[in-house]
Coordinates of C-alpha atoms in Angstrom, one line a residue:
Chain A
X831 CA -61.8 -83.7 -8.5
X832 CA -61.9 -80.2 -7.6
X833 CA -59.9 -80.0 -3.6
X834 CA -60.7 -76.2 -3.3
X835 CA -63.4 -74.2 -3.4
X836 CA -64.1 -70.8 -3.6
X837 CA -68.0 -69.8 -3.9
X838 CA -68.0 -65.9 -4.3
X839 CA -66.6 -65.4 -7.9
X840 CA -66.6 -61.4 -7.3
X841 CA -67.0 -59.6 -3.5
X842 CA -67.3 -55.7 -3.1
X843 CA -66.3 -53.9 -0.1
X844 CA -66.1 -50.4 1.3
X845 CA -63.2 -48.8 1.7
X846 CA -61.4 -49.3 5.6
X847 CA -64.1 -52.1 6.2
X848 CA -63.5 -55.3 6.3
X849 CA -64.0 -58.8 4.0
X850 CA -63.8 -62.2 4.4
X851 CA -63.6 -64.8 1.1
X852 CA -64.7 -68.0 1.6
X853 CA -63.1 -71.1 1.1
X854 CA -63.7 -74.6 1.5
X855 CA -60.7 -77.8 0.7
X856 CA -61.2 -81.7 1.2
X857 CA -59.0 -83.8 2.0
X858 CA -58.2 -87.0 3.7
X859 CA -54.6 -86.5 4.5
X860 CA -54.3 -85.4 8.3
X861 CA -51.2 -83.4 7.3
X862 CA -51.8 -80.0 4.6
X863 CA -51.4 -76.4 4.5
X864 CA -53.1 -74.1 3.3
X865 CA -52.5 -70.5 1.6
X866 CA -53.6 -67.7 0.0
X867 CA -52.2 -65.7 -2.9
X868 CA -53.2 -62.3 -4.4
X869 CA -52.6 -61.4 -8.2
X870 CA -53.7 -58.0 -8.8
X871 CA -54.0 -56.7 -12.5
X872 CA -50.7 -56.9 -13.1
X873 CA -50.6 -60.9 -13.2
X874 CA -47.6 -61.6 -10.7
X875 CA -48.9 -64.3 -8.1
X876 CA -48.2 -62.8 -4.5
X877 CA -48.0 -64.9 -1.1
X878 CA -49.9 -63.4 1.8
X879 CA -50.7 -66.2 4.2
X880 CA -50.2 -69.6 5.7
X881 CA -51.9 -72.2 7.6
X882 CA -50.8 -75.6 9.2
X883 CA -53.2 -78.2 9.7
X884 CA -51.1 -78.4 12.6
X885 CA -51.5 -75.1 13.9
X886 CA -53.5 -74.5 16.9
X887 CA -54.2 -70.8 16.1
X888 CA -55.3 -68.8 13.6
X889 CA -52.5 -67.2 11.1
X890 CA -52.1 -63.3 11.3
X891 CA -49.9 -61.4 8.6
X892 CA -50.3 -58.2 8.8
X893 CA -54.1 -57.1 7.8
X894 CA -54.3 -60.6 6.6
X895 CA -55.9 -63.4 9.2
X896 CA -57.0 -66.9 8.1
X897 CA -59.9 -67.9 9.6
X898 CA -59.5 -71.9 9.8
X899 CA -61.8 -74.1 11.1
X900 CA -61.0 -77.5 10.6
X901 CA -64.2 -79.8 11.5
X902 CA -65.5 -77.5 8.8
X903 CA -62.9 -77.7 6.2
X904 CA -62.6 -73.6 5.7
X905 CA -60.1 -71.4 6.0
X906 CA -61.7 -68.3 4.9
X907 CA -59.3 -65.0 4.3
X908 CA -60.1 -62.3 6.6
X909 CA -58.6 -58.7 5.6
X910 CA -59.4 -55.9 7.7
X911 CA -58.9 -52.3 6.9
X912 CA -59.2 -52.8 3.3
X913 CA -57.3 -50.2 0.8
X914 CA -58.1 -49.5 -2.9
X915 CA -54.7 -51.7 -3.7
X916 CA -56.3 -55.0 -2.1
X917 CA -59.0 -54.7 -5.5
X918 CA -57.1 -58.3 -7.1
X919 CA -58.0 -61.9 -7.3
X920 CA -56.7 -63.9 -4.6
X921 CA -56.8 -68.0 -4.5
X922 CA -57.0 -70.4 -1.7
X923 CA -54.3 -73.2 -2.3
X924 CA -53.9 -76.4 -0.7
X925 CA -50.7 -78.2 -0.5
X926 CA -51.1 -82.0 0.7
X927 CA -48.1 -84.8 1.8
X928 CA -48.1 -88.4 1.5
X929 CA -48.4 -90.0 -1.7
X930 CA -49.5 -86.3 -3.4
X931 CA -46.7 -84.4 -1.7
X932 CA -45.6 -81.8 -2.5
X933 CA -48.6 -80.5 -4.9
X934 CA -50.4 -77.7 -4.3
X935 CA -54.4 -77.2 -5.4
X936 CA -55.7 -74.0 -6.1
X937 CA -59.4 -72.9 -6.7
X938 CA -60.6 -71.3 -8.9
X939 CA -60.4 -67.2 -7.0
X940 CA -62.4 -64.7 -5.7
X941 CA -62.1 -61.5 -7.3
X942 CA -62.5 -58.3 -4.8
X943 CA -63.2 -55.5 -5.5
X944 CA -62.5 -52.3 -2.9
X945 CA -64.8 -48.8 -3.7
X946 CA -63.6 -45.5 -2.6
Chain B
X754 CA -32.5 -61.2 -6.2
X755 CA -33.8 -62.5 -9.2
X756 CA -36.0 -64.9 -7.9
X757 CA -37.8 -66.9 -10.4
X758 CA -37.1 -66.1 -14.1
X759 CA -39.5 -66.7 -17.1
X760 CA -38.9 -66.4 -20.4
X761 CA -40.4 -65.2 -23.2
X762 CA -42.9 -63.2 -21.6
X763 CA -44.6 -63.4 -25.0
X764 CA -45.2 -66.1 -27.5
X765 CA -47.8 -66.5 -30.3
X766 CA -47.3 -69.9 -32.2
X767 CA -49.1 -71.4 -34.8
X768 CA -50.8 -74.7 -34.2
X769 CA -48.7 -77.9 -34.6
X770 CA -45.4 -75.9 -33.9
X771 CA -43.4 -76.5 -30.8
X772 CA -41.9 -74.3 -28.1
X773 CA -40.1 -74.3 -24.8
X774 CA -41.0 -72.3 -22.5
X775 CA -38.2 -71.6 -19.9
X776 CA -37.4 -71.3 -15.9
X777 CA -34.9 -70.6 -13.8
X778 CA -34.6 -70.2 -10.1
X779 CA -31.5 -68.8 -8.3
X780 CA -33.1 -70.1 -4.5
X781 CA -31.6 -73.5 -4.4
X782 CA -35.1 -74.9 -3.9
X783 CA -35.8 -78.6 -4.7
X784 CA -39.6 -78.5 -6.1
X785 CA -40.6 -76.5 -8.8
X786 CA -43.5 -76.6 -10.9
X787 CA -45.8 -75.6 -13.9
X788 CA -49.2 -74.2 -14.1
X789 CA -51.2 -72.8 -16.7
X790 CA -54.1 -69.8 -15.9
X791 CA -57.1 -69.6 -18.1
X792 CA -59.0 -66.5 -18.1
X793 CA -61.4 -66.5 -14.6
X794 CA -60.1 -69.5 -13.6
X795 CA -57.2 -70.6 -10.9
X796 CA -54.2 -72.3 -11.7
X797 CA -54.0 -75.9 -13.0
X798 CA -50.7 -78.2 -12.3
X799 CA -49.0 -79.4 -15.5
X800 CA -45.7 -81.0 -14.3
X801 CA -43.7 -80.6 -11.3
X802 CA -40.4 -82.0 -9.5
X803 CA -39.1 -82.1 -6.3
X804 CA -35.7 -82.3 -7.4
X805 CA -33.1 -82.9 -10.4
X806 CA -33.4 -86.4 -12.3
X807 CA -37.5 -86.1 -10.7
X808 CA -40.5 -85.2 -12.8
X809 CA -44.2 -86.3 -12.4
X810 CA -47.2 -85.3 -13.9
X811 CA -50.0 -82.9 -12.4
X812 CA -53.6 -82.2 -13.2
X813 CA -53.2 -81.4 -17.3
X814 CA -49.7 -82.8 -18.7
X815 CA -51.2 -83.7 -21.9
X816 CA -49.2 -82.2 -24.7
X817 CA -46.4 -80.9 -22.3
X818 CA -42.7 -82.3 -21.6
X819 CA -40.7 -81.4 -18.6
X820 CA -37.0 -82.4 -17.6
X821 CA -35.1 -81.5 -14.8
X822 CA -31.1 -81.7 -15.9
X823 CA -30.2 -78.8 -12.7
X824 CA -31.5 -77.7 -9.7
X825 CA -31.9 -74.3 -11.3
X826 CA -33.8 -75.5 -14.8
X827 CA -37.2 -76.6 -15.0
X828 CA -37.9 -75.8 -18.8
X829 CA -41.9 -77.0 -20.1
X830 CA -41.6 -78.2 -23.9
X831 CA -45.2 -77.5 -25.7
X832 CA -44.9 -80.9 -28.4
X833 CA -47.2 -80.2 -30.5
X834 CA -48.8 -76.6 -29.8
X835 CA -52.9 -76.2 -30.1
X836 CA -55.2 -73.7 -29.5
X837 CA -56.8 -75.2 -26.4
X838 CA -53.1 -74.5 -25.3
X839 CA -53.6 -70.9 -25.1
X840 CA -53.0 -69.7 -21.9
X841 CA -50.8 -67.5 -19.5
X842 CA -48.2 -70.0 -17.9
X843 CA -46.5 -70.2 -14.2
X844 CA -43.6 -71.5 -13.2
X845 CA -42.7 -71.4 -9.1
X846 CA -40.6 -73.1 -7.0
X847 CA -40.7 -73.9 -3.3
X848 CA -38.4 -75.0 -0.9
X849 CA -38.6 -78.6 0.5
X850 CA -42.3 -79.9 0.2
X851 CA -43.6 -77.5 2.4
X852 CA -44.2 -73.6 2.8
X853 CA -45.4 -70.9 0.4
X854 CA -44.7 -71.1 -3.7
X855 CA -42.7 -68.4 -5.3
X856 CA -43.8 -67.5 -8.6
X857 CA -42.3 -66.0 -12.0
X858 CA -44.2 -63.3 -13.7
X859 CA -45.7 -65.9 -15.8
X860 CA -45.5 -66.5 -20.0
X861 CA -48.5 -65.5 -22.1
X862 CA -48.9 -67.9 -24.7
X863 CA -51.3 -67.2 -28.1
X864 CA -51.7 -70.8 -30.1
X865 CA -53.3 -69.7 -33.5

């Protein structure tokens, strides 16, 4: 059964404004993480960020914050500022512990799109 | 740094021939694994391991093989190849069980 979801197949944005994709998991296992990777055109799968289910605050990289909210299962990708080189696809991942340890569920992406 | 190496890039193979596709990772990390990317969609697990001598099955293993002889090696072995095999493939490797996945450039693979 699919653990991620992402429900915006393709997002547009401005230019310098900013986006957030959506993303919903499910789990049952108290202990996961949770990323998000970008592949741009090229194909090459690039980390950008990380959450603990742990954590007690939000993830920052950079332009990159991950907006978790745990009671709701979401940990949306927020980028701010964005640039014509964030147009790609970028995935939510989940990676869970216990008896699935060690895998990592992706969905299925959101594509963005950035316009001069 | 090399990172995580795939190879061939490229591969068109005719249905019921076999293949290997292969990885290697110079980062001393225990897990690696294999997806496969079908166009629009995210990546699916085929076989991973958290270590050499360890293999397990993901999401889609049918018609795949995996060993894991080094820490280094992680090679996926197509049996039987098919067109519903078509696909780009990824191999990446983590450190431990936890933290982000490092990926190779993937392996684009045509099954006529």
């Amino acid at each position: 059964a699919q653990k991620i979801t992402q429900t915006q197949p393709g997002m547009f944005v401005q230019e310098k404004e900013a986006v957030t994709l959506d993303c919903t998991y499910d789990t049952s296992d108290p202990s996961y993480g949770l990323f998000w990777y970008k592949q741009p055109s090229s194909g090459e799968m690039i980390f950008l960020i990380y959450q603990g289910s742990y954590d007690q605050q939000n993830a920052t990289e950079g332009r990159y914050s991950l907006n978790f909210q745990k009671a709701r299962k979401s940990a949306n990708l927020v980028i701010s500022a964005s640039q014509l080189g964030d147009s790609a696809m970028y995935f939510c991942a989940m990676r869970e512990a216990g008896t699935n340890a060690g895998k990592s569920t992706f969905g299925d992406g959101t594509t963005l799109t950035v316009k001069p | 740094n090399a990172g995580v190496t795939q190879t061939p890039k490229f591969q068109v193979l005719k249905t019921g021939q076999s293949m290997t596709l292969q990885c290697a990772q110079d980062m001393n990390h225990e897990y690696m694994s294999w997806y496969r990317q079908d166009p629009g969609m995210g990546l699916r697990l085929i076989h991973y391991s958290v270590g050499a001598g360890i293999t397990d099955q993901g999401e889609v293993p049918n018609g795949y093989n995996v060993s894991r002889s080094t820490t280094e090696d992680f090679p996926l072995r197509l049996l039987s190849a098919a067109p519903s095999q078509t696909s780009v493939y990824f191999c990446a490797s983590r450190r431990g069980l936890t933290g982000e996945l490092f990926f190779g450039e993937g392996s684009r693979l045509t099954v006529l």
